[in-house]
Amino acid sequence: MWFNAEEIKETVEMIQEQRLDIRTITMGISLRDCIDPDGNKLARNIYRKITDSAGKLVDVAGSLQKKYGIPIVNKRVSVSPIAAIAEAGKLSDYVPIAKSLDRAAIDIGVDFIGGFTALVQKGMTPGDAKLIGSIPQALSETERLCSSVNVASSKAGINMDAVLKMAEVVKETAERTAGQDGIGCAKLVVFANIPEDNPFMAGAYHGFGEPDKVINVGISGPGVVRAMLEKYPDADLLRLAELIKETAFKITRMGELIGRESAALLGVKPGVVDLSLAPTPTPGDSVAQIIEAMGIERCGAPGTTAALAMLNDAVKKGGAMATSSTGGLSGAFIPVSEDLGMVEAVEAGALSIEKLEAMTAVCSVGLDMIVIPGDTSVETIAGIIADQMAIAVVNHKAAGVRLIPSPGKVEGERATFGDLLGFAPVMPVSKFSCANFVRRGGRIPAPLTSLNN
Amino acid sequence: MKGKAIVTVLGKDRVGIVAGVSRVLAENNVNIEDISQTIMQDFFTMMMLVTVDEDEISIADLQKKLNALAEELDLKITVQHEDIFRYMHRI
């Protein structure tokens, strides 16, 4: 036989017991050829381009899932930033475009559609301002739409006017979706250094440097890494790093296989494999529990940042060997509500927003899916976003902030979003004000990249 | 078009597992190229490398037919295209 029994058993166990899956196949679609000054025509063009391009996406994913016996959890679409695509039109706001995107997503059966996006790290055009102003209504009146706004980059610095504006948008989006604990904010991310080829939501959009259509794949597999580490409780850290690399290699190969084949079947270019460990609320499928399997009693205890740094680096090293097309966010995700181990760590008092912020300095996302009290001020939200943007800008990495100021909720309560979005306890925020800082406006200049000590 | 797949059978040992699986494979013109089988503490594990003529039956349909047998014999049977193992275990 080509494969020995151990190898076959390992693969089958990864999928059946350790919940290895392909987290998402995301088709990126350029909407540049849809631009039209007539708003109705623009919406129609967008609907047609998406349904024509990705109409078979769900069927292809289903057939590959059966052929290889590996679950493909999400099918998604990302599109060109709508702020740019709609700008030439005469629409007073972009809610009709949001609805057209949502309808296209529902009609082709994909789980999410991303790209209700503006890139404003250095300033805003009229189209950017209209898009940002449309976000609360757009997210409260659609089902599958995701929105992202890039407010900072290592080359441009941090647009603090945009940070404050986005804090207002986050707050209003939460209030408009108060009936579901502020779920609109789970579909809205404020970014620094946003990647153009990220397959993960809510930050997926189709960048201007991308081809007309492309397939990007996001892998998963925290459960596989945890199960591997638990087999070696006495291994030293160098050995652990090696084990994580080996496992990341195997997981990423699945992404490479599915990415190549789905792109060929759909007749589009294969894009990137995003080498991320993406947790879900299912027990065991947790990044926090990997850190705990490394020897930390509870995620958030001293040593957590070091453990996460090692995990993140080893995942990249193993994954980079498995595919030549890495991209997206690539690293370990540390959302709170989507990771049962993180939720338990918060409820045990081990994990705070401040510790999570430190952890974001060494991994691939930012403060993600964190529920804060509903009465948190716009200025405090802006301050939290600005801190995260600063970490990303100075460290030349991507980071997104998904905060949910859950209306009416206070510390000690929980907000529930369901499915992959999970639930989370309300985390306390600092009682001290940053209003005079964030209300200054203007831009924090780009950091110096030499004299780097 | 012919393709290779791996059939994995797991469950409590009992009479007729090999016969049952082989019968379903033969009925669908699926050729067995290699078999590895062990029993550990009453737990039956079998792996088969098979050739599937996909003009005759798809891997998805073969899985469906084996699911019916799996239910009857209280087993877990999985059919996967061999490429998933090749990608994971061979550089």
XYZ file of C-alpha atoms in Angstrom:
544
model
C 0.000 0.000 0.000
C 1.097 3.526 -0.725
C 0.379 4.718 2.783
C 0.942 2.894 6.001
C -1.896 2.263 8.411
C -0.586 4.847 10.884
C -0.708 7.603 8.282
C -4.229 6.745 7.222
C -5.360 6.517 10.822
C -3.794 9.891 11.606
C -5.631 11.632 8.775
C -8.964 9.996 9.585
C -8.635 10.865 13.287
C -7.720 14.471 12.503
C -10.941 14.875 10.563
C -13.316 12.722 12.598
C -12.116 13.352 16.151
C -10.023 16.510 16.155
C -12.333 18.496 13.895
C -9.857 19.282 11.139
C -11.740 21.096 8.438
C -11.353 23.599 5.672
C -12.782 26.664 7.368
C -13.603 28.530 4.192
C -13.347 28.645 0.439
C -13.653 32.303 -0.448
C -14.029 33.495 -4.027
C -12.642 36.974 -4.569
C -14.463 38.826 -7.343
C -13.484 42.152 -8.882
C -16.424 44.514 -9.332
C -14.458 47.100 -11.295
C -16.363 46.252 -14.473
C -19.701 46.888 -12.695
C -19.230 50.620 -12.154
C -22.123 52.730 -13.444
C -23.335 56.247 -12.540
C -26.901 54.910 -12.344
C -27.309 53.391 -8.872
C -29.923 50.842 -9.937
C -27.820 49.695 -12.833
C -24.752 49.446 -10.576
C -26.672 47.245 -8.117
C -27.900 45.041 -10.975
C -24.387 44.737 -12.468
C -22.975 43.743 -9.088
C -25.680 41.134 -8.510
C -25.121 39.659 -11.959
C -21.310 39.546 -11.713
C -21.427 37.759 -8.359
C -24.106 35.241 -9.284
C -22.458 34.508 -12.652
C -18.992 34.101 -11.106
C -19.764 32.195 -7.926
C -23.011 30.414 -8.821
C -21.264 27.022 -8.703
C -19.122 27.697 -5.616
C -21.359 25.896 -3.131
C -21.809 22.840 -5.400
C -18.071 22.558 -6.073
C -17.293 22.771 -2.356
C -19.913 20.086 -1.685
C -18.430 17.728 -4.273
C -14.891 18.165 -2.902
C -16.131 17.581 0.615
C -17.531 14.228 -0.497
C -14.524 13.263 -2.600
C -11.978 13.848 0.160
C -14.146 13.287 3.210
C -13.086 16.605 4.750
C -15.707 19.163 5.833
C -15.667 22.522 4.065
C -17.457 24.624 6.641
C -17.967 27.973 4.938
C -18.362 29.161 1.387
C -17.869 32.893 0.995
C -17.446 35.689 -1.507
C -15.299 38.803 -1.201
C -15.607 41.756 -3.564
C -13.767 44.964 -4.457
C -14.151 47.753 -1.873
C -17.660 49.087 -2.400
C -16.566 52.608 -1.390
C -14.556 52.769 -4.628
C -16.976 50.827 -6.835
C -20.008 52.955 -5.889
C -18.272 56.322 -5.816
C -19.048 57.278 -9.423
C -22.752 56.627 -8.829
C -25.289 59.200 -7.728
C -26.527 57.236 -4.726
C -26.969 59.255 -1.531
C -26.036 56.205 0.551
C -24.848 52.659 -0.194
C -27.526 50.657 1.607
C -29.090 49.582 -1.742
C -25.706 48.163 -2.776
C -25.428 46.358 0.570
C -28.821 44.781 -0.056
C -27.852 43.772 -3.576
C -24.697 42.057 -2.240
C -26.718 40.308 0.453
C -29.320 39.103 -2.036
C -26.575 37.733 -4.306
C -25.028 35.887 -1.340
C -28.376 34.377 -0.333
C -29.254 33.374 -3.900
C -25.974 31.510 -4.512
C -26.073 30.001 -1.016
C -22.807 31.364 0.408
C -22.508 31.975 4.140
C -21.011 35.461 4.057
C -20.083 38.168 1.577
C -17.347 40.683 2.403
C -16.218 43.887 0.763
C -18.555 46.543 2.111
C -15.225 48.168 2.639
C -13.387 51.494 2.620
C -9.633 52.123 2.778
C -9.147 55.406 4.623
C -5.780 55.139 6.349
C -4.714 58.547 5.061
C -8.005 60.274 4.365
C -11.536 59.887 3.064
C -13.059 60.445 -0.361
C -16.786 61.280 -0.620
C -17.429 57.599 -1.468
C -15.551 56.426 1.634
C -17.585 58.776 3.834
C -20.865 57.584 2.284
C -19.918 53.943 2.793
C -18.914 54.442 6.408
C -22.118 56.383 7.063
C -24.145 53.528 5.545
C -22.602 50.749 7.663
C -25.000 50.703 10.665
C -28.129 50.567 8.512
C -26.521 48.181 6.003
C -25.512 45.676 8.685
C -28.842 45.874 10.483
C -30.862 45.283 7.311
C -28.811 42.488 5.772
C -28.112 38.918 6.818
C -24.789 37.841 5.352
C -22.962 41.080 4.576
C -19.640 41.857 6.264
C -17.966 45.237 6.423
C -14.399 46.344 7.013
C -12.686 49.725 7.161
C -8.919 50.123 7.068
C -8.005 53.140 9.202
C -4.250 52.677 9.561
C -1.159 51.346 7.841
C 2.559 51.177 8.534
C 3.138 53.479 5.536
C 0.418 56.033 6.298
C 0.104 55.988 10.065
C -3.238 56.075 11.907
C -6.125 58.199 10.662
C -7.527 59.236 14.041
C -10.511 61.032 12.497
C -11.479 57.702 10.955
C -10.832 55.858 14.224
C -13.267 58.145 16.065
C -15.818 57.896 13.262
C -15.585 54.090 13.323
C -16.096 54.081 17.090
C -19.378 55.939 16.470
C -20.276 53.451 13.721
C -19.558 50.480 16.020
C -21.783 51.978 18.700
C -24.630 52.750 16.313
C -24.404 49.318 14.660
C -24.700 47.673 18.087
C -27.739 49.792 18.923
C -29.445 49.006 15.616
C -28.998 45.277 16.271
C -29.770 45.445 20.006
C -32.388 42.689 19.664
C -29.570 40.213 18.958
C -27.121 41.549 21.544
C -25.418 43.815 18.980
C -24.650 41.090 16.404
C -24.127 43.705 13.670
C -20.742 44.467 15.228
C -19.679 40.833 14.741
C -19.799 41.569 11.011
C -17.789 44.785 11.213
C -14.029 45.029 11.620
C -11.749 48.045 11.887
C -8.379 47.191 10.358
C -4.753 48.244 10.140
C -2.650 46.928 7.230
C -5.660 45.025 5.866
C -4.607 42.122 3.585
C -6.025 42.127 0.040
C -6.488 38.353 -0.100
C -7.850 37.418 3.311
C -10.496 34.667 3.064
C -11.706 35.152 6.653
C -14.610 37.345 7.710
C -15.398 39.996 8.628
C -12.279 41.458 6.982
C -12.339 39.710 3.594
C -12.318 41.999 0.572
C -10.949 41.650 -2.958
C -7.927 43.928 -3.318
C -7.090 46.074 -6.332
C -3.928 44.069 -6.995
C -5.875 40.832 -7.394
C -7.024 39.121 -10.618
C -10.627 39.326 -11.842
C -11.558 36.223 -9.856
C -9.584 34.143 -7.418
C -10.038 31.349 -4.886
C -8.536 31.831 -1.429
C -8.732 29.100 1.168
C -8.694 29.406 4.941
C -7.701 26.362 6.927
C -8.506 25.500 10.506
C -7.389 22.859 12.970
C -6.696 24.093 16.523
C -8.032 20.741 17.759
C -5.390 18.858 15.775
C -2.542 20.930 17.239
C -3.919 20.558 20.766
C -4.323 16.778 20.416
C -0.734 16.519 19.165
C 0.671 18.580 22.050
C -1.294 16.632 24.642
C 0.507 13.485 23.509
C 3.835 15.006 24.607
C 3.398 16.528 28.077
C 7.121 16.286 28.836
C 8.627 17.479 25.547
C 10.775 20.604 25.772
C 9.765 23.766 23.900
C 12.089 23.192 20.969
C 10.433 19.821 20.435
C 6.973 21.401 20.831
C 7.817 23.960 18.145
C 8.814 21.081 15.876
C 5.551 19.211 16.556
C 3.485 22.329 15.829
C 5.381 22.861 12.562
C 4.767 19.269 11.460
C 1.076 19.535 12.265
C 0.721 22.933 10.582
C 2.346 21.459 7.486
C -0.204 18.652 7.313
C -3.163 20.956 7.902
C -1.982 23.432 5.293
C -1.551 20.714 2.696
C -5.302 20.132 2.941
C -5.852 23.817 2.148
C -3.462 23.596 -0.785
C -5.244 20.529 -2.210
C -8.738 21.995 -1.864
C -7.638 25.432 -3.109
C -6.004 24.104 -6.254
C -8.800 21.732 -7.126
C -11.689 24.097 -6.401
C -10.044 26.853 -8.446
C -9.586 24.449 -11.383
C -13.201 23.260 -11.168
C -14.476 26.849 -11.053
C -12.165 27.969 -13.862
C -10.506 30.721 -11.845
C -7.023 31.373 -10.518
C -5.924 29.694 -7.298
C -5.043 32.408 -4.798
C -3.644 31.978 -1.318
C -3.875 29.511 1.507
C -4.357 31.413 4.753
C -2.355 29.468 7.335
C -4.543 30.315 10.257
C -5.606 28.381 13.306
C -9.237 29.465 13.444
C -11.137 28.281 16.512
C -14.871 27.592 16.775
C -17.143 27.481 19.825
C -17.100 23.658 19.665
C -15.347 22.116 22.695
C -11.732 21.248 21.846
C -11.526 23.442 18.748
C -9.763 26.154 20.698
C -6.549 28.184 20.466
C -6.778 28.950 24.212
C -6.687 25.211 24.877
C -3.526 24.840 22.766
C -1.864 27.403 25.023
C -3.155 25.494 28.030
C -1.861 22.206 26.543
C 1.564 23.890 26.387
C 1.534 24.184 30.174
C -0.307 27.426 30.994
C -2.993 26.769 33.631
C -5.448 29.225 32.046
C -5.046 31.265 28.884
C -4.111 34.772 30.062
C -1.790 33.658 32.872
C 1.853 34.810 32.760
C 3.614 32.993 29.923
C 0.591 33.210 27.606
C 2.139 35.790 25.274
C 5.350 33.758 24.976
C 3.421 30.552 24.300
C 1.254 32.277 21.687
C 4.306 33.832 20.007
C 5.890 30.400 19.656
C 2.654 28.834 18.409
C 2.082 31.578 15.843
C 5.624 31.398 14.512
C 5.669 27.605 14.306
C 2.335 27.565 12.453
C 3.776 29.954 9.862
C 7.000 27.986 9.478
C 5.195 24.672 8.982
C 2.533 26.192 6.762
C 4.982 28.054 4.558
C 6.596 24.713 3.666
C 3.236 23.298 2.623
C 2.201 25.940 0.124
C 3.992 28.536 -1.952
C 0.970 30.811 -1.900
C 0.573 31.985 1.631
C -1.495 35.046 2.327
C -4.364 36.544 4.244
C -3.851 36.774 7.971
C -1.840 33.559 8.473
C -1.344 32.818 12.166
C -3.302 31.984 15.290
C -6.653 33.684 15.821
C -7.633 34.726 19.328
C -11.306 35.707 19.165
C -13.112 35.491 22.493
C -16.688 34.520 21.628
C -15.645 32.043 18.940
C -13.309 30.102 21.246
C -14.754 28.274 24.244
C -11.344 28.179 25.944
C -11.081 31.980 25.719
C -14.615 32.370 27.119
C -13.739 30.086 30.041
C -10.500 31.986 30.655
C -12.404 35.290 30.799
C -15.027 33.836 33.125
C -12.312 32.420 35.389
C -10.784 35.901 35.670
C -7.574 34.875 33.874
C -7.974 36.931 30.704
C -8.531 40.688 30.361
C -8.737 43.044 27.386
C -5.302 44.365 28.336
C -3.777 40.852 28.220
C -5.498 40.172 24.909
C -4.003 43.399 23.570
C -0.522 42.197 24.542
C -1.228 38.866 22.844
C -2.175 40.627 19.602
C 1.388 41.909 19.329
C 2.568 38.365 18.574
C -0.259 36.805 16.577
C -2.202 37.385 13.440
C -5.375 39.185 14.376
C -6.345 41.819 16.904
C -8.921 42.359 19.622
C -11.506 40.071 18.128
C -15.104 39.314 19.075
C -14.832 41.011 22.443
C -18.041 42.015 24.161
C -17.827 45.208 26.229
C -20.501 46.980 28.308
C -23.270 48.581 26.247
C -22.702 51.957 27.898
C -19.010 52.153 26.912
C -18.384 55.629 25.483
C -17.517 56.291 21.852
C -14.225 57.807 23.000
C -13.208 54.705 24.972
C -14.026 52.500 21.982
C -11.914 54.831 19.821
C -9.060 54.591 22.340
C -9.158 50.774 22.310
C -9.163 50.765 18.497
C -6.284 53.291 18.392
C -4.153 51.162 20.754
C -4.630 48.121 18.534
C -3.893 50.097 15.387
C -0.657 51.366 16.978
C 0.519 47.814 17.764
C -0.159 46.751 14.176
C 1.359 49.836 12.533
C 4.563 49.733 14.584
C 4.967 45.967 14.167
C 4.174 46.003 10.421
C 1.400 43.476 10.797
C -2.298 43.241 10.044
C -4.744 43.612 12.895
C -8.470 44.022 13.103
C -10.701 45.101 15.958
C -14.159 43.595 16.411
C -15.683 45.058 19.545
C -19.310 44.516 20.471
C -20.677 47.098 22.913
C -23.704 44.928 23.624
C -26.680 47.229 24.303
C -27.993 47.106 27.866
C -25.384 44.541 28.954
C -23.090 45.030 31.917
C -20.043 43.227 33.264
C -20.920 39.728 34.433
C -23.606 39.180 31.773
C -23.253 37.294 28.518
C -24.006 38.167 24.906
C -25.038 35.348 22.580
C -24.653 35.380 18.801
C -25.067 31.711 17.833
C -23.393 29.365 15.327
C -19.721 30.075 14.576
C -19.945 33.468 16.307
C -20.609 31.850 19.700
C -21.225 33.716 22.940
C -19.065 35.753 25.306
C -19.060 37.331 28.734
C -19.076 41.123 28.904
C -15.500 42.229 29.642
C -14.825 45.355 31.695
C -13.085 48.334 30.107
C -10.964 50.982 31.829
C -12.945 53.597 33.732
C -10.415 56.289 32.820
C -11.020 58.589 29.867
C -9.031 59.101 26.670
C -11.553 61.600 25.270
C -9.173 64.553 25.091
C -6.709 62.435 23.123
C -9.043 60.833 20.576
C -11.031 64.073 20.091
C -7.898 65.910 18.919
C -8.391 64.347 15.495
C -5.759 64.373 12.773
C -3.360 61.582 11.984
C -0.663 59.777 13.918
C 2.291 59.780 11.485
C 3.763 56.576 10.086
C 6.491 55.127 12.283
C 10.163 55.319 11.485
C 11.463 52.023 10.188
C 15.125 52.527 10.984
C 16.757 53.245 14.390
C 14.744 50.213 15.421
C 15.706 49.372 18.939
C -12.052 7.855 -15.399
C -10.337 5.672 -12.826
C -9.220 7.040 -9.482
C -7.745 5.586 -6.331
C -9.411 5.861 -2.963
C -8.822 4.692 0.568
C -11.603 2.873 2.410
C -11.293 2.927 6.208
C -13.424 0.621 8.338
C -13.543 0.980 12.121
C -15.739 -0.749 14.689
C -16.287 -3.658 17.031
C -15.122 -6.947 15.526
C -17.808 -9.352 14.299
C -18.366 -11.994 11.632
C -18.764 -10.763 8.067
C -17.131 -7.347 8.012
C -14.577 -8.108 5.284
C -17.172 -10.085 3.335
C -19.745 -7.296 3.587
C -17.418 -4.505 2.526
C -15.903 -6.593 -0.289
C -19.383 -7.441 -1.577
C -20.421 -3.770 -1.841
C -17.125 -2.940 -3.560
C -17.438 -5.852 -6.028
C -21.056 -4.987 -6.861
C -19.882 -1.543 -7.903
C -16.897 -2.748 -9.902
C -14.458 -1.306 -7.369
C -11.166 -3.212 -7.389
C -9.278 -3.858 -4.152
C -5.528 -3.360 -4.620
C -4.294 -3.680 -1.073
C -5.717 -4.451 2.345
C -4.326 -3.917 5.801
C -6.357 -5.206 8.722
C -5.784 -5.563 12.462
C -7.824 -6.256 15.572
C -6.830 -4.486 18.753
C -8.819 -5.235 21.936
C -11.849 -6.363 19.943
C -11.608 -3.217 17.829
C -11.576 -3.927 14.138
C -9.518 -1.641 11.880
C -9.267 -2.151 8.123
C -7.802 0.023 5.435
C -8.176 -0.720 1.736
C -6.593 0.887 -1.292
C -9.161 0.598 -4.080
C -9.568 1.682 -7.684
C -12.873 3.345 -8.450
C -14.140 3.678 -12.000
C -15.751 7.074 -11.619
C -17.755 6.608 -14.820
C -19.519 3.801 -13.012
C -19.765 5.164 -9.469
C -18.582 8.364 -7.821
C -16.792 8.323 -4.490
C -19.816 10.130 -3.015
C -22.227 7.400 -4.192
C -19.894 4.650 -3.022
C -19.809 6.328 0.380
C -23.621 6.285 0.452
C -23.751 2.559 -0.290
C -21.107 1.803 2.324
C -22.994 3.953 4.842
C -25.942 1.593 4.537
C -23.669 -1.369 5.305
C -21.980 0.571 8.120
C -25.339 1.080 9.771
C -26.271 -2.581 9.389
C -22.974 -3.817 10.935
C -22.572 -0.933 13.415
C -19.276 0.273 11.879
C -17.793 3.515 10.693
C -16.770 3.355 7.039
C -15.105 6.246 5.212
C -14.118 6.523 1.537
C -11.681 9.265 0.600
C -9.799 9.997 -2.611
C -6.160 9.007 -2.096
C -4.883 12.515 -2.861
C -5.834 13.714 0.617
C -3.343 11.222 2.091
C -0.748 11.965 -0.547
C -0.918 15.706 0.135
C -0.729 15.245 3.875
C 1.966 12.591 4.139
C 4.202 12.911 1.052
C 6.342 15.865 0.074
